[in-house]
C-alpha positions as a printed Julia matrix, in Angstrom:
230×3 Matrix{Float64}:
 122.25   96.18   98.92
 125.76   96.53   99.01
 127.36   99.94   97.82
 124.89  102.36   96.78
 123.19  102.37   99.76
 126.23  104.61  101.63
 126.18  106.83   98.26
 122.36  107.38   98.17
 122.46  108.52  102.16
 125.26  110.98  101.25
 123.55  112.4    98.55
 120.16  113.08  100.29
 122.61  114.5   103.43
 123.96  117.13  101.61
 120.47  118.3   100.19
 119.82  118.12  103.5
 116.68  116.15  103.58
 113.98  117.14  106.04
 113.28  114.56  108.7
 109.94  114.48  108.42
 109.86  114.07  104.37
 108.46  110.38  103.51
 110.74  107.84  101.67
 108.68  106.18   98.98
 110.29  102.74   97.92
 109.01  100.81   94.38
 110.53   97.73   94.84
 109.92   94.66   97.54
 112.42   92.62   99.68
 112.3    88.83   98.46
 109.84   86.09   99.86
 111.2    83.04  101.17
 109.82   81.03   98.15
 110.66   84.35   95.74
 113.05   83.46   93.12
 114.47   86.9    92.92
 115.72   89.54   94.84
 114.85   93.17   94.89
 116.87   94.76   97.25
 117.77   96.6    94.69
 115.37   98.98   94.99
 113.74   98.39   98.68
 117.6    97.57  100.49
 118.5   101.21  101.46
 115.59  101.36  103.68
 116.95  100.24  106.61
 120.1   103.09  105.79
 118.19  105.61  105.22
 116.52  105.23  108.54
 119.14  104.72  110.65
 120.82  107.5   109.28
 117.73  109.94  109.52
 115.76  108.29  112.63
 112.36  107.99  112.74
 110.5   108.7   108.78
 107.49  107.74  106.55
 108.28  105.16  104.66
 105.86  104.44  101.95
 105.71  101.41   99.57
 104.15   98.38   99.12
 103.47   95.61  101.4
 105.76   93.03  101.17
 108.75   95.98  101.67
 110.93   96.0   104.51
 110.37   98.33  107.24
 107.91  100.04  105.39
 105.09  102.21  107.69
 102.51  102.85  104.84
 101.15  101.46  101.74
  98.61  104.16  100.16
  95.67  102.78   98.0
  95.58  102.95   94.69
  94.82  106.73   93.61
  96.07  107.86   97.48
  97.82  111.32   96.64
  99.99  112.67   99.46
 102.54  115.63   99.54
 106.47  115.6    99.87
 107.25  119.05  100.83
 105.03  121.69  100.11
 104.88  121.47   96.39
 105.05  117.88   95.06
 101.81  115.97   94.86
 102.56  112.32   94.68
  99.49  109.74   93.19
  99.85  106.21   94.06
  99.35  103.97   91.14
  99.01   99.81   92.12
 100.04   98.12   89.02
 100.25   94.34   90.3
 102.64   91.89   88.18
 106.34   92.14   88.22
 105.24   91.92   92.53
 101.76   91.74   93.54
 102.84   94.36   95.53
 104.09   96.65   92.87
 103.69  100.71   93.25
 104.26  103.08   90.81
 104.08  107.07   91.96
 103.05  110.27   89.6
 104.33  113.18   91.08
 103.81  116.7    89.82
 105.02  120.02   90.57
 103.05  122.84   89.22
 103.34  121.39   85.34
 105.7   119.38   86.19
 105.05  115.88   85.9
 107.05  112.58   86.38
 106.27  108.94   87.33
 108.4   106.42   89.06
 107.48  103.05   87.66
 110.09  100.37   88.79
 110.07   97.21   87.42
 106.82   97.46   85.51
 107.56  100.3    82.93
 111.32  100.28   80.93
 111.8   102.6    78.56
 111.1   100.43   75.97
 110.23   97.6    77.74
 108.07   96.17   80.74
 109.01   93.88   83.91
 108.75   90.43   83.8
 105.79   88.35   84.95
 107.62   87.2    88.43
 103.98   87.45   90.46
 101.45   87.95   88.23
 100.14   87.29   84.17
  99.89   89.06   80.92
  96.4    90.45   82.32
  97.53   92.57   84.86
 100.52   93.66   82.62
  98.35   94.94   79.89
  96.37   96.74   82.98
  99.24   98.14   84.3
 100.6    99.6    81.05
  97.65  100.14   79.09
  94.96  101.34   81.3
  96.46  102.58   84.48
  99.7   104.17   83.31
  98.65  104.89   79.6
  96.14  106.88   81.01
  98.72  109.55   82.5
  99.29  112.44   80.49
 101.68  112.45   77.65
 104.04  114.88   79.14
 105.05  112.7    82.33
 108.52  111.51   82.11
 109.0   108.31   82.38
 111.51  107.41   85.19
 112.24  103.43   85.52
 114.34  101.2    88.47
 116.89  100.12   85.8
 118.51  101.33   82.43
 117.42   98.5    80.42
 116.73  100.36   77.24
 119.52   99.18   75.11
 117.91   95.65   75.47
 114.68   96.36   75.32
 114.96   98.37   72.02
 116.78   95.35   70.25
 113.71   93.47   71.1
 111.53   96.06   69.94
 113.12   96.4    66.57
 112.21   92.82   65.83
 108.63   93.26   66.25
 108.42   96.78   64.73
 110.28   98.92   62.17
 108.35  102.14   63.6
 110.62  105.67   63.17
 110.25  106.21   66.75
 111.78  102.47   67.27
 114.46  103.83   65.11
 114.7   106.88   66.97
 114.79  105.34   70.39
 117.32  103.0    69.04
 119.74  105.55   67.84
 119.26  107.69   71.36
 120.21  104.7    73.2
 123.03  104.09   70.89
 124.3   107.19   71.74
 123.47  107.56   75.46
 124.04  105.99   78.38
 121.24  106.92   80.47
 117.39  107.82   79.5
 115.61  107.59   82.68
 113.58  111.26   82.54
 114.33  111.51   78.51
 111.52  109.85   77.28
 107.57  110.65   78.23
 104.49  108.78   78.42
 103.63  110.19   75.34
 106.88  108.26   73.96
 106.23  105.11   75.79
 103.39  104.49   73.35
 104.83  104.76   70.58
 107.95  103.2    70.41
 107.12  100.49   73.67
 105.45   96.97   72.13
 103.93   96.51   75.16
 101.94   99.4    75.09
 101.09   98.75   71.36
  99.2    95.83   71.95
  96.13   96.94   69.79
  98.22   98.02   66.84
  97.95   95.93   63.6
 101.3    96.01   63.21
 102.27   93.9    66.56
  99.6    91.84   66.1
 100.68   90.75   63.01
 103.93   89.95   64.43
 102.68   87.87   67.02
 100.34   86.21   64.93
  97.49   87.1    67.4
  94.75   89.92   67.77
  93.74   89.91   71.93
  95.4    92.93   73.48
  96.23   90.41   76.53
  96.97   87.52   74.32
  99.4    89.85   72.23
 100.77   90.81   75.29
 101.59   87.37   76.56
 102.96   86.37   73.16
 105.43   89.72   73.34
 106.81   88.65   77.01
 107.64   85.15   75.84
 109.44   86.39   72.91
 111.14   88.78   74.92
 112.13   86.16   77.53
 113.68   84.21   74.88
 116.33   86.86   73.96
C-alpha cells in the first residue's frame, strides 16, 4: 500500500512503540486467483517491520509475513493492560479475524471487513451462513458497550441502504450522524450495531417483510444481494 504506510510508521514512532509489542493485522494479502486486493489493511506489514526489526505479528493465515494466527477465543496481552480476544468470523476472507480488546471497562473491537457501521463485508470467500454467524452469534454476542471500530468509513453508504429496508429512529439517527460527520469508527457500539445494522436484524419482522423472506440466513442472503445492487 502506497502512502499510508510511511504515515502509520511515523505515528507509532513518536508513541514510541515498544519492540516487543505484537502488530495484529485484520485484513489478508490477495491470492493469485483472489479478485480483490487487501493490502489495504495487511500492506504495512512489511513497513512496520523493517522499521521496528524483529515483532509479533498476529493475523490470519493467508497475511503476509505474519508469525501467528491465534484460535478463535485465543486472548493475549499488548502491554500490560489490554487484553485482546481473537474472534474468527470466516466470509469476507476465510481467513478473517476480528479482535475485542478491553482495558479495565474499556472495551473495543476491531472488525475489518466483516462489521461496517451500518453495514457488513461482502461475501468475497464465503456465504450468507457464515455472515449471519459472524454478525449474529459471534460478534452480537459481545457486550453492548464495545465500540465498534471497522477497516473503512463506509457508513454513508451503508445507511442509504439501510433506510430502504427500514424506517427505524435509530436508522434515522445514524443517518443524520453520518450526514453530519465524517468519521464514526469508535462512535457507535455493539449495542448500536443492532439496532440500526439490517444485517444484524435478520430476525426482525420488519426486515423480513422487506425481503419477502423469514430464515435469518435466507434474509441475510436476500439483504447482501440488494445491497450489491446499489
Amino acid at each position: 500500500m502506497q502512502g499510508p504506510v510511511p504515515v502509520t510508521i511515523m505515528h507509532i514512532s513518536s508513541q514510541m512503540m515498544h519492540p516487543k509489542m505484537p502488530w495484529c493485522s485484520t485484513g489478508t494479502t490477495p491470492k493469485a486467483d483472489r479478485p480483490n486486493s487487501h493490502h489495504d489493511h495487511a500492506g504495512g506489514n512489511e513497513g512496520i517491520l523493517k522499521q521496528f526489526g524483529k515483532l509479533s505479528v498476529i493475523g490470519g493465515k493467508d497475511c503476509a509475513h505474519v508469525t501467528q494466527t491465534p484460535e478463535h477465543g485465543e486472548k493475549f496481552k499488548i502491554g500490560e493492560r489490554i487484553t485482546v480476544t481473537a474472534l474468527h468470523t470466516p466470509c469476507h476472507t476465510q481467513d478473517s479475524i476480528c479482535y475485542f480488546a478491553e482495558d479495565g471497562n474499556e472495551r473495543v473491537v476491531f472488525t475489518g471487513d466483516t462489521l461496517f457501521i451500518g453495514g457488513c463485508g461482502r461475501f468475497f470467500e464465503g456465504n450468507a451462513t457464515e455472515m449471519h454467524k459472524a454478525l449474529n452469534e459471534v460478534l452480537a454476542s459481545l457486550p453492548d458497550d464495545t465500540r465498534v471500530y471497522p477497516g473503512h468509513e463506509y457508513t454513508k453508504s451503508n445507511v442509504k441502504f439501510c433506510s430502504t429496508v427500514s424506517q427505524s429512529e435509530a436508522v434515522k439517527k445514524l443517518e443524520e450522524f453520518a450526514n453530519n460527520n465524517q468519521q464514526t469508527q469508535g462512535k457507535f457500539t455493539i449495542g448500536d450495531e443492532k439496532l440500526h445494522n439490517v444485517f444484524m436484524r435478520v430476525t426482525d419482522p420488519e426486515i423480513q417483510k422487506v425481503v419477502g423472506a423469514t430464515e435469518p440466513v435466507e434474509v441475510m442472503n436476500r439483504l447482501r444481494g440488494m445491497k450489491n445492487k446499489m
